[in-house]
């Protein structure tokens, strides 16, 4: 069983929040992805991404005290293919996970290595009607995860978005996105044919085991200076305490198989 709506705090050690808040199931997320143990599946196929590049589809950017999130303005940005079960899926929002320094931050790790930043695009199965219903249904959600990597120079494509983040530094602040979001920077830099797939859950309470996870192996470049701007995001309305870290510790793989789309 899964408790819902409990408050949580990433600043503590261990499993990040009060015991009992999350499911204690066997398909929790995130995980450490061991590439050499992944099972090659060249039949997963290409993703079909519709309307991701339409800036008018992106709604407000907000600080919810746990992360920076952008909600979609409507339900017309969709994801299909890529070996996902039961598509199409509708993009609901995207958000970020980071840490207190460049050597930490992502939720998933690859061969034990943690990236400084991970972005999650949360989609729900169209046939289930809405995010809430899908979050209570097996395989109801599809989340796409992308890693960032530190690069010596700025990724200028990210600047408008980073400016928007700075305008929602405190909890409950929100703003209208006046410029293209990170989408261009991502899809110009990452080959979406190269990914891993596993069955897992939400990484925050109640950690529902309803997610078809996709994690891309190519990374998006970001400078250390740019990363520092994201860390100026606060968990309170007065801007006193930084969010700090907002990634969950990696969970046991148990008997799950991780598929990889390429040799
Ligand atoms: C973040 O806390 C988001 O703000 C949540 O979105 C999201 O929950 C949660 O992460 C878990 O998502 O891709 N990391 S994750 O597994 O999307 C949902 C909210 O709107 C249900 C609360
Ligand atoms: Zn997330």
mmCIF file of C-alpha atoms in Angstrom, residues 48-207:
data_model
loop_
_atom_site.group_PDB
_atom_site.id
_atom_site.type_symbol
_atom_site.label_atom_id
_atom_site.label_comp_id
_atom_site.label_asym_id
_atom_site.label_seq_id
_atom_site.Cartn_x
_atom_site.Cartn_y
_atom_site.Cartn_z
ATOM 1 C CA UNK A 48 7.209 9.192 -32.009
ATOM 2 C CA UNK A 49 7.240 12.625 -30.355
ATOM 3 C CA UNK A 50 4.386 14.936 -31.321
ATOM 4 C CA UNK A 51 4.263 18.708 -30.629
ATOM 5 C CA UNK A 52 7.235 18.714 -28.244
ATOM 6 C CA UNK A 53 8.733 21.536 -30.302
ATOM 7 C CA UNK A 54 5.655 23.782 -30.054
ATOM 8 C CA UNK A 55 6.464 26.453 -27.453
ATOM 9 C CA UNK A 56 2.799 27.383 -27.111
ATOM 10 C CA UNK A 57 2.131 24.012 -25.477
ATOM 11 C CA UNK A 58 4.294 24.811 -22.448
ATOM 12 C CA UNK A 59 2.489 26.406 -19.521
ATOM 13 C CA UNK A 60 3.787 27.912 -16.315
ATOM 14 C CA UNK A 61 7.110 27.223 -14.673
ATOM 15 C CA UNK A 62 6.817 26.854 -10.914
ATOM 16 C CA UNK A 63 8.761 26.057 -7.769
ATOM 17 C CA UNK A 64 6.731 23.561 -5.719
ATOM 18 C CA UNK A 65 9.249 23.450 -2.890
ATOM 19 C CA UNK A 66 10.646 20.112 -4.078
ATOM 20 C CA UNK A 67 11.634 20.868 -7.649
ATOM 21 C CA UNK A 68 11.269 23.269 -10.554
ATOM 22 C CA UNK A 69 8.446 22.089 -12.770
ATOM 23 C CA UNK A 70 6.808 23.136 -16.036
ATOM 24 C CA UNK A 71 3.203 22.060 -16.541
ATOM 25 C CA UNK A 72 1.839 21.626 -20.013
ATOM 26 C CA UNK A 73 -0.780 24.063 -21.275
ATOM 27 C CA UNK A 74 -2.908 21.374 -22.911
ATOM 28 C CA UNK A 75 -2.978 17.643 -23.624
ATOM 29 C CA UNK A 76 -1.705 17.658 -27.201
ATOM 30 C CA UNK A 77 1.988 16.875 -26.655
ATOM 31 C CA UNK A 78 2.215 13.126 -27.021
ATOM 32 C CA UNK A 79 4.629 10.236 -26.932
ATOM 33 C CA UNK A 80 4.298 6.891 -28.663
ATOM 34 C CA UNK A 81 6.482 4.035 -29.896
ATOM 35 C CA UNK A 82 9.788 3.218 -28.264
ATOM 36 C CA UNK A 83 8.433 -0.135 -27.126
ATOM 37 C CA UNK A 84 6.059 1.524 -24.617
ATOM 38 C CA UNK A 85 3.023 -0.503 -23.692
ATOM 39 C CA UNK A 86 -0.402 1.012 -24.409
ATOM 40 C CA UNK A 87 0.449 4.354 -26.019
ATOM 41 C CA UNK A 88 -0.065 7.091 -26.880
ATOM 42 C CA UNK A 89 0.956 8.906 -23.696
ATOM 43 C CA UNK A 90 0.220 12.566 -22.947
ATOM 44 C CA UNK A 91 2.937 14.830 -21.550
ATOM 45 C CA UNK A 92 1.718 16.346 -18.260
ATOM 46 C CA UNK A 93 4.835 18.136 -17.001
ATOM 47 C CA UNK A 94 8.595 18.078 -16.741
ATOM 48 C CA UNK A 95 10.788 18.696 -13.694
ATOM 49 C CA UNK A 96 14.367 18.356 -12.475
ATOM 50 C CA UNK A 97 16.496 16.547 -9.908
ATOM 51 C CA UNK A 98 19.817 17.976 -8.739
ATOM 52 C CA UNK A 99 22.260 18.050 -5.847
ATOM 53 C CA UNK A 100 24.523 20.303 -3.876
ATOM 54 C CA UNK A 101 27.557 20.003 -6.163
ATOM 55 C CA UNK A 102 28.487 19.020 -9.719
ATOM 56 C CA UNK A 103 29.395 15.495 -8.613
ATOM 57 C CA UNK A 104 25.870 14.625 -7.479
ATOM 58 C CA UNK A 105 22.250 15.227 -8.447
ATOM 59 C CA UNK A 106 20.722 12.709 -10.848
ATOM 60 C CA UNK A 107 18.320 10.046 -9.619
ATOM 61 C CA UNK A 108 19.422 7.237 -11.894
ATOM 62 C CA UNK A 109 23.062 6.326 -11.985
ATOM 63 C CA UNK A 110 24.838 4.551 -14.848
ATOM 64 C CA UNK A 111 27.508 2.048 -13.855
ATOM 65 C CA UNK A 112 27.570 3.824 -10.497
ATOM 66 C CA UNK A 113 28.136 7.286 -11.971
ATOM 67 C CA UNK A 114 25.819 10.119 -10.960
ATOM 68 C CA UNK A 115 25.184 13.072 -13.274
ATOM 69 C CA UNK A 116 24.759 16.606 -11.906
ATOM 70 C CA UNK A 117 21.201 16.983 -13.230
ATOM 71 C CA UNK A 118 18.371 14.804 -14.528
ATOM 72 C CA UNK A 119 15.186 15.976 -16.224
ATOM 73 C CA UNK A 120 11.970 13.933 -16.149
ATOM 74 C CA UNK A 121 9.146 14.217 -18.668
ATOM 75 C CA UNK A 122 6.060 12.707 -17.033
ATOM 76 C CA UNK A 123 3.412 11.269 -19.383
ATOM 77 C CA UNK A 124 0.172 9.416 -18.683
ATOM 78 C CA UNK A 125 -1.567 6.830 -20.797
ATOM 79 C CA UNK A 126 -4.144 8.638 -22.916
ATOM 80 C CA UNK A 127 -6.703 5.849 -22.596
ATOM 81 C CA UNK A 128 -6.728 6.294 -18.791
ATOM 82 C CA UNK A 129 -7.920 9.889 -19.096
ATOM 83 C CA UNK A 130 -5.889 11.775 -16.504
ATOM 84 C CA UNK A 131 -2.645 11.755 -14.540
ATOM 85 C CA UNK A 132 -4.236 10.815 -11.231
ATOM 86 C CA UNK A 133 -5.960 7.731 -12.604
ATOM 87 C CA UNK A 134 -2.865 6.687 -14.509
ATOM 88 C CA UNK A 135 -0.715 7.070 -11.378
ATOM 89 C CA UNK A 136 -2.848 4.359 -9.800
ATOM 90 C CA UNK A 137 -2.725 1.959 -12.728
ATOM 91 C CA UNK A 138 0.038 -0.504 -13.653
ATOM 92 C CA UNK A 139 2.076 0.797 -16.616
ATOM 93 C CA UNK A 140 -0.086 3.939 -16.559
ATOM 94 C CA UNK A 141 2.828 6.374 -16.699
ATOM 95 C CA UNK A 142 5.781 6.776 -19.040
ATOM 96 C CA UNK A 143 8.633 8.936 -17.773
ATOM 97 C CA UNK A 144 11.539 9.961 -20.010
ATOM 98 C CA UNK A 145 14.750 10.750 -18.149
ATOM 99 C CA UNK A 146 17.679 12.681 -19.599
ATOM 100 C CA UNK A 147 21.040 13.322 -17.973
ATOM 101 C CA UNK A 148 23.132 16.466 -18.142
ATOM 102 C CA UNK A 149 26.935 16.524 -18.062
ATOM 103 C CA UNK A 150 29.328 19.257 -17.042
ATOM 104 C CA UNK A 151 30.944 20.976 -20.002
ATOM 105 C CA UNK A 152 33.580 23.736 -19.875
ATOM 106 C CA UNK A 153 31.454 26.309 -21.717
ATOM 107 C CA UNK A 154 27.839 27.412 -21.339
ATOM 108 C CA UNK A 155 25.083 25.732 -23.335
ATOM 109 C CA UNK A 156 23.473 28.919 -24.640
ATOM 110 C CA UNK A 157 20.301 27.043 -25.563
ATOM 111 C CA UNK A 158 19.594 26.670 -21.854
ATOM 112 C CA UNK A 159 19.945 30.345 -20.930
ATOM 113 C CA UNK A 160 16.349 31.522 -21.459
ATOM 114 C CA UNK A 161 15.138 28.639 -19.377
ATOM 115 C CA UNK A 162 17.685 29.269 -16.622
ATOM 116 C CA UNK A 163 16.548 32.899 -16.504
ATOM 117 C CA UNK A 164 12.993 31.682 -15.996
ATOM 118 C CA UNK A 165 14.129 29.420 -13.151
ATOM 119 C CA UNK A 166 15.707 32.380 -11.385
ATOM 120 C CA UNK A 167 12.338 34.141 -11.451
ATOM 121 C CA UNK A 168 10.732 31.307 -9.449
ATOM 122 C CA UNK A 169 13.465 30.875 -6.847
ATOM 123 C CA UNK A 170 11.107 30.661 -3.866
ATOM 124 C CA UNK A 171 8.486 28.023 -3.127
ATOM 125 C CA UNK A 172 5.070 28.695 -4.704
ATOM 126 C CA UNK A 173 6.419 31.236 -7.176
ATOM 127 C CA UNK A 174 5.409 30.715 -10.774
ATOM 128 C CA UNK A 175 5.947 32.493 -14.046
ATOM 129 C CA UNK A 176 4.857 32.328 -17.637
ATOM 130 C CA UNK A 177 7.565 30.928 -19.875
ATOM 131 C CA UNK A 178 8.357 33.688 -22.348
ATOM 132 C CA UNK A 179 10.948 31.766 -24.314
ATOM 133 C CA UNK A 180 11.436 28.230 -25.563
ATOM 134 C CA UNK A 181 11.997 25.696 -22.818
ATOM 135 C CA UNK A 182 14.859 23.229 -22.709
ATOM 136 C CA UNK A 183 13.364 21.091 -25.417
ATOM 137 C CA UNK A 184 15.549 22.306 -28.263
ATOM 138 C CA UNK A 185 18.705 21.826 -26.237
ATOM 139 C CA UNK A 186 17.697 18.283 -25.409
ATOM 140 C CA UNK A 187 16.491 16.956 -28.688
ATOM 141 C CA UNK A 188 19.323 18.544 -30.658
ATOM 142 C CA UNK A 189 21.890 16.876 -28.423
ATOM 143 C CA UNK A 190 20.460 13.481 -27.615
ATOM 144 C CA UNK A 191 19.920 10.559 -29.958
ATOM 145 C CA UNK A 192 16.538 9.287 -28.768
ATOM 146 C CA UNK A 193 17.229 5.856 -30.276
ATOM 147 C CA UNK A 194 19.733 5.150 -27.509
ATOM 148 C CA UNK A 195 17.956 4.330 -24.268
ATOM 149 C CA UNK A 196 17.327 1.833 -21.505
ATOM 150 C CA UNK A 197 13.900 0.635 -20.403
ATOM 151 C CA UNK A 198 12.769 -0.840 -17.106
ATOM 152 C CA UNK A 199 9.630 -1.135 -15.022
ATOM 153 C CA UNK A 200 9.617 1.026 -11.904
ATOM 154 C CA UNK A 201 7.814 3.695 -9.961
ATOM 155 C CA UNK A 202 7.527 7.337 -9.061
ATOM 156 C CA UNK A 203 10.607 8.515 -7.168
ATOM 157 C CA UNK A 204 8.581 10.562 -4.664
ATOM 158 C CA UNK A 205 5.804 9.589 -2.241
ATOM 159 C CA UNK A 206 3.856 7.401 -2.691
ATOM 160 C CA UNK A 207 6.410 5.870 -5.102
#
